[in-house]
Amino acid sequence: SHRGMVPQSTAVNSTSRSMASPKTNTAATPNGNEPITIFLRDQTSGEETYFSLRYKSTLRIVFTVFAERRGMNQELLKFSYSGQNLTGYETPHSLGLEDRARIDVQVTPRRG
């Protein structure tokens, strides 16, 4: 009867091993360093500007261009994605952005 238990325990091990590495769904997010399109939405006007950048490039590039196009100081702009404030050092990869993700932009009036 003891011999009959051995294959049973190896079967349990093999199933738990396959569960430890779940298949990641790569349909929504690009692989590697493909360019994706992101939208920057001006919360004041509701206007959306789209940018395309590589999946592992920092968002800073996009933020800078956005500010330049608006003729604004980048320090006055506050960028956020689903409630999380962004510094610009994030990448679409680190945030898990999908293609056509939307980033909100708030203009903060300078005080003093």
XYZ file of N, CA, C and O in Angstrom:
448
model
N 0.829 -1.209 0.000
C 0.000 0.000 0.000
C 0.862 1.257 0.000
O 0.510 2.262 -0.578
N 2.032 1.171 0.641
C 2.935 2.331 0.667
C 3.421 2.690 -0.726
O 3.541 3.847 -1.083
N 3.711 1.623 -1.516
C 4.217 1.869 -2.858
C 3.169 2.622 -3.695
O 3.499 3.425 -4.538
N 1.912 2.368 -3.429
C 0.853 3.021 -4.192
C 0.765 4.517 -3.914
O 0.248 5.277 -4.715
N 1.303 4.989 -2.778
C 1.204 6.405 -2.433
C 2.267 7.244 -3.132
O 2.102 8.432 -3.291
N 3.348 6.640 -3.526
C 4.453 7.410 -4.108
C 4.054 8.137 -5.399
O 4.208 9.335 -5.493
N 3.487 7.441 -6.402
C 3.115 8.167 -7.617
C 2.062 9.237 -7.355
O 2.024 10.246 -8.026
N 1.243 9.012 -6.339
C 0.210 9.991 -6.028
C 0.851 11.319 -5.603
O 0.464 12.383 -6.053
N 1.861 11.249 -4.742
C 2.483 12.473 -4.249
C 3.232 13.199 -5.370
O 3.256 14.412 -5.418
N 3.842 12.463 -6.311
C 4.523 13.133 -7.410
C 3.506 13.827 -8.318
O 3.766 14.889 -8.847
N 2.333 13.237 -8.445
C 1.294 13.870 -9.259
C 0.876 15.195 -8.645
O 0.698 16.185 -9.330
N 0.775 15.227 -7.323
C 0.408 16.458 -6.630
C 1.484 17.518 -6.845
O 1.202 18.662 -7.128
N 2.750 17.103 -6.751
C 3.844 18.035 -6.945
C 3.827 18.650 -8.342
O 4.028 19.849 -8.496
N 3.591 17.810 -9.349
C 3.654 18.327 -10.713
C 2.527 19.326 -10.981
O 2.722 20.304 -11.677
N 1.348 19.110 -10.379
C 0.270 20.070 -10.620
C 0.556 21.382 -9.915
O 0.348 22.446 -10.460
N 1.096 21.311 -8.691
C 1.368 22.558 -7.977
C 2.497 23.335 -8.668
O 2.525 24.542 -8.644
N 3.416 22.621 -9.317
C 4.509 23.297 -10.008
C 3.975 24.085 -11.210
O 4.400 25.187 -11.465
N 3.026 23.489 -11.953
C 2.503 24.196 -13.121
C 1.652 25.395 -12.705
O 1.562 26.380 -13.401
N 1.042 25.325 -11.513
C 0.248 26.445 -11.041
C 1.116 27.604 -10.596
O 0.711 28.747 -10.594
N 2.354 27.306 -10.206
C 3.246 28.346 -9.701
C 3.651 29.321 -10.806
O 4.013 30.453 -10.538
N 3.607 28.872 -12.059
C 3.952 29.780 -13.149
C 2.736 29.951 -14.061
O 2.622 29.267 -15.073
N 1.808 30.830 -13.668
C 0.605 31.006 -14.484
C 0.935 31.670 -15.814
O 1.891 32.444 -15.892
N 0.166 31.349 -16.824
C 0.395 31.984 -18.122
C -0.028 33.442 -18.037
O -1.131 33.749 -17.613
N 0.868 34.332 -18.422
C 0.520 35.747 -18.370
C -0.215 36.109 -19.650
O 0.124 35.637 -20.731
N -1.208 36.940 -19.519
C -1.997 37.347 -20.676
C -1.300 38.494 -21.383
O -1.274 39.606 -20.890
N -0.705 38.209 -22.527
C 0.052 39.234 -23.235
C -0.768 39.873 -24.350
O -0.264 40.651 -25.134
N -2.051 39.534 -24.418
C -2.876 40.084 -25.491
C -3.046 41.597 -25.336
O -2.983 42.340 -26.292
N -3.238 42.037 -24.105
C -3.561 43.443 -23.874
C -2.313 44.315 -23.908
O -2.342 45.426 -24.410
N -1.219 43.830 -23.357
C -0.024 44.656 -23.289
C 0.987 44.198 -24.326
O 1.139 43.012 -24.557
N 1.668 45.147 -24.942
C 2.637 44.793 -25.988
C 3.816 44.041 -25.401
O 4.133 44.199 -24.234
N 4.451 43.231 -26.223
C 5.632 42.512 -25.793
C 6.868 43.363 -26.039
O 6.883 44.194 -26.928
N 7.893 43.115 -25.268
C 9.175 43.745 -25.519
C 9.113 45.246 -25.480
O 8.622 45.829 -24.532
N 9.573 45.908 -26.546
C 9.703 47.353 -26.525
C 8.942 47.977 -27.695
O 9.392 48.925 -28.313
N 7.788 47.415 -27.995
C 6.975 47.932 -29.095
C 6.442 49.314 -28.736
O 6.207 49.609 -27.574
N 6.224 50.174 -29.730
C 5.608 51.466 -29.430
C 4.125 51.282 -29.099
O 3.469 50.428 -29.687
N 3.638 52.048 -28.142
C 2.205 52.076 -27.885
C 1.728 53.520 -27.937
O 2.526 54.450 -27.858
N 0.435 53.686 -28.086
C -0.158 55.015 -28.111
C -0.785 55.295 -26.756
O -1.487 54.449 -26.221
N -0.482 56.464 -26.202
C -1.151 56.861 -24.968
C -1.801 58.226 -25.179
O -1.341 59.018 -26.005
N -2.877 58.456 -24.474
C -3.582 59.729 -24.557
C -3.311 60.542 -23.301
O -3.388 60.012 -22.196
N -2.992 61.825 -23.482
C -2.895 62.738 -22.361
C -4.125 63.627 -22.399
O -4.371 64.320 -23.386
N -4.913 63.545 -21.347
C -6.172 64.272 -21.312
C -6.072 65.469 -20.384
O -5.836 65.340 -19.186
N -6.256 66.648 -20.972
C -6.271 67.884 -20.212
C -7.588 67.943 -19.441
O -8.664 68.026 -20.038
N -7.518 67.894 -18.123
C -8.735 67.829 -17.326
C -9.515 69.139 -17.349
O -10.703 69.156 -17.079
N -8.838 70.245 -17.672
C -9.528 71.535 -17.735
C -10.394 71.629 -18.981
O -11.578 71.945 -18.917
N -9.801 71.328 -20.131
C -10.513 71.484 -21.409
C -11.138 70.187 -21.897
O -11.999 70.198 -22.761
N -10.677 69.049 -21.373
C -11.159 67.760 -21.850
C -10.484 67.343 -23.142
O -10.771 66.297 -23.713
N -9.571 68.168 -23.611
C -8.867 67.901 -24.870
C -7.868 66.750 -24.687
O -7.182 66.678 -23.676
N -7.823 65.866 -25.670
C -6.896 64.740 -25.595
C -5.819 64.848 -26.663
O -6.119 65.123 -27.817
N -4.599 64.659 -26.257
C -3.470 64.659 -27.179
C -2.869 63.272 -27.146
O -2.650 62.734 -26.062
N -2.627 62.680 -28.313
C -2.050 61.341 -28.246
C -0.592 61.337 -28.633
O -0.133 62.140 -29.432
N 0.132 60.477 -28.004
C 1.561 60.323 -28.223
C 1.840 58.847 -28.408
O 1.163 58.005 -27.823
N 2.857 58.559 -29.194
C 3.266 57.165 -29.258
C 4.690 57.104 -28.721
O 5.513 57.977 -29.006
N 4.942 56.138 -27.871
C 6.292 55.982 -27.335
C 6.557 54.501 -27.124
O 5.638 53.697 -27.075
N 7.831 54.187 -27.031
C 8.186 52.781 -26.849
C 7.794 52.326 -25.463
O 7.766 53.100 -24.518
N 7.511 51.035 -25.366
C 6.940 50.458 -24.154
C 7.851 50.618 -22.936
O 7.394 50.690 -21.818
N 9.157 50.694 -23.190
C 10.089 50.813 -22.060
C 10.779 52.170 -22.019
O 11.808 52.329 -21.371
N 10.199 53.153 -22.700
C 10.715 54.521 -22.599
C 10.033 55.224 -21.430
O 8.888 54.922 -21.109
N 10.732 56.174 -20.821
C 10.123 56.883 -19.699
C 9.075 57.871 -20.203
O 9.210 58.450 -21.281
N 8.047 58.056 -19.392
C 6.951 58.950 -19.755
C 7.376 60.410 -19.775
O 6.706 61.253 -20.359
N 8.510 60.690 -19.155
C 9.067 62.043 -19.125
C 9.121 62.693 -20.505
O 8.819 63.872 -20.646
N 9.541 61.913 -21.490
C 9.659 62.407 -22.862
C 8.328 62.998 -23.314
O 8.260 64.117 -23.821
N 7.278 62.234 -23.104
C 5.942 62.641 -23.519
C 5.484 63.873 -22.737
O 4.922 64.802 -23.290
N 5.757 63.887 -21.425
C 5.353 65.006 -20.584
C 6.023 66.299 -21.049
O 5.399 67.355 -21.093
N 7.314 66.196 -21.402
C 8.065 67.366 -21.855
C 7.486 67.917 -23.153
O 7.251 69.119 -23.274
N 7.239 67.025 -24.108
C 6.681 67.447 -25.394
C 5.298 68.066 -25.203
O 4.979 69.094 -25.798
N 4.497 67.461 -24.343
C 3.164 67.972 -24.060
C 3.250 69.408 -23.534
O 2.539 70.296 -23.994
N 4.151 69.631 -22.579
C 4.321 70.962 -21.993
C 4.805 71.968 -23.042
O 4.311 73.092 -23.107
N 5.751 71.534 -23.874
C 6.282 72.424 -24.907
C 5.207 72.829 -25.902
O 5.103 73.977 -26.303
N 4.393 71.852 -26.316
C 3.314 72.150 -27.264
C 2.329 73.153 -26.691
O 1.751 73.946 -27.423
N 2.119 73.062 -25.379
C 1.184 73.976 -24.729
C 1.849 75.292 -24.348
O 1.178 76.203 -23.882
N 3.164 75.355 -24.494
C 3.891 76.548 -24.076
C 3.827 76.734 -22.569
O 3.739 77.848 -22.072
N 3.853 75.609 -21.840
C 3.726 75.675 -20.394
C 4.958 75.122 -19.715
O 5.699 74.338 -20.279
N 5.123 75.558 -18.464
C 6.192 75.007 -17.649
C 5.761 73.637 -17.160
O 4.689 73.488 -16.577
N 6.605 72.654 -17.406
C 6.254 71.280 -17.045
C 6.007 71.129 -15.549
O 5.243 70.286 -15.117
N 6.652 71.991 -14.751
C 6.492 71.887 -13.296
C 5.084 72.241 -12.852
O 4.661 71.892 -11.752
N 4.344 72.946 -13.704
C 2.978 73.324 -13.349
C 1.968 72.249 -13.718
O 0.788 72.371 -13.421
N 2.447 71.220 -14.399
C 1.538 70.163 -14.844
C 1.647 68.959 -13.920
O 2.737 68.559 -13.522
N 0.495 68.419 -13.596
C 0.455 67.242 -12.734
C -0.141 66.105 -13.550
O -1.252 66.220 -14.060
N 0.627 65.027 -13.683
C 0.183 63.895 -14.497
C -0.220 62.747 -13.578
O 0.464 62.474 -12.587
N -1.324 62.087 -13.910
C -1.731 60.944 -13.097
C -2.377 59.879 -13.960
O -2.955 60.171 -15.009
N -2.236 58.651 -13.508
C -2.862 57.526 -14.200
C -3.674 56.740 -13.181
O -3.131 56.272 -12.192
N -4.959 56.620 -13.426
C -5.931 55.985 -12.531
C -5.661 56.329 -11.060
O -5.488 55.462 -10.219
N -5.560 57.618 -10.815
C -5.430 58.123 -9.455
C -4.023 58.134 -8.883
O -3.791 58.641 -7.802
N -3.084 57.588 -9.621
C -1.704 57.515 -9.130
C -0.887 58.644 -9.754
O -0.841 58.778 -10.975
N -0.261 59.470 -8.919
C 0.558 60.561 -9.440
C 1.819 60.024 -10.108
O 2.449 59.104 -9.596
N 2.164 60.614 -11.237
C 3.326 60.157 -12.006
C 4.456 61.170 -11.912
O 4.222 62.372 -11.953
N 5.666 60.672 -11.836
C 6.830 61.551 -11.775
C 7.433 61.744 -13.164
O 8.153 62.701 -13.404
N 7.131 60.831 -14.080
C 7.734 60.885 -15.404
C 8.834 59.855 -15.557
O 9.304 59.592 -16.651
N 9.250 59.283 -14.434
C 10.288 58.250 -14.512
C 9.689 56.873 -14.775
O 10.408 55.919 -15.033
N 8.366 56.795 -14.708
C 7.717 55.517 -15.001
C 7.768 55.238 -16.502
O 7.924 56.152 -17.315
N 7.594 53.976 -16.848
C 7.463 53.592 -18.249
C 6.098 52.926 -18.409
O 5.512 52.486 -17.417
N 5.587 52.867 -19.646
C 4.336 52.122 -19.850
C 4.463 50.700 -19.306
O 3.519 50.155 -18.751
N 5.666 50.137 -19.434
C 5.913 48.781 -18.948
C 5.754 48.708 -17.431
O 5.070 47.830 -16.907
N 6.361 49.653 -16.711
C 6.317 49.601 -15.243
C 4.904 49.849 -14.718
O 4.528 49.358 -13.665
N 4.114 50.609 -15.466
C 2.735 50.892 -15.048
C 1.757 49.857 -15.583
O 0.590 49.859 -15.213
N 2.240 48.997 -16.485
C 1.357 48.016 -17.099
C 0.311 48.667 -17.990
O -0.820 48.216 -18.085
N 0.705 49.766 -18.657
C -0.233 50.478 -19.530
C -0.605 49.622 -20.726
O 0.239 48.925 -21.284
N -1.836 49.726 -21.129
C -2.261 49.099 -22.369
C -2.240 50.145 -23.469
O -2.198 51.338 -23.196
N -2.275 49.679 -24.708
C -2.355 50.588 -25.834
C -3.596 51.460 -25.671
O -4.641 50.993 -25.235
N -3.458 52.734 -25.991
C -4.532 53.717 -25.871
C -4.921 54.007 -24.423
O -6.044 54.409 -24.131
N -3.981 53.816 -23.520
C -4.215 54.166 -22.119
C -4.339 55.683 -22.006
O -3.785 56.430 -22.818
N -5.067 56.128 -21.001
C -5.288 57.569 -20.834
C -4.634 58.066 -19.554
O -4.824 57.492 -18.487
N -3.871 59.137 -19.695
C -3.228 59.773 -18.548
C -3.843 61.152 -18.362
O -4.019 61.895 -19.339
N -4.218 61.467 -17.148
C -4.846 62.759 -16.872
C -3.797 63.821 -16.572
O -2.797 63.544 -15.912
N -4.052 65.028 -17.074
C -3.145 66.143 -16.845
C -3.906 67.261 -16.151
O -4.957 67.682 -16.624
N -3.371 67.713 -15.036
C -3.953 68.852 -14.342
C -2.960 69.985 -14.363
O -1.768 69.786 -14.139
N -3.461 71.190 -14.615
C -2.611 72.362 -14.552
C -2.763 72.950 -13.158
O -3.850 73.303 -12.732
N -1.648 73.011 -12.443
C -1.703 73.581 -11.106
C -1.220 75.011 -11.159
O -0.124 75.289 -11.621
N -2.057 75.974 -10.750
C -1.632 77.373 -10.796
C -0.484 77.609 -9.821
O -0.499 77.079 -8.713
N 0.506 78.354 -10.264
C 1.655 78.641 -9.387
C 1.216 79.655 -8.335
O 0.555 80.630 -8.642
N 1.618 79.383 -7.114
C 1.236 80.292 -6.024
C 2.440 81.091 -5.552
O 3.552 80.648 -5.665
N 2.141 82.257 -4.984
C 3.201 83.093 -4.436
C 3.759 84.008 -5.480
O 4.873 84.411 -5.428
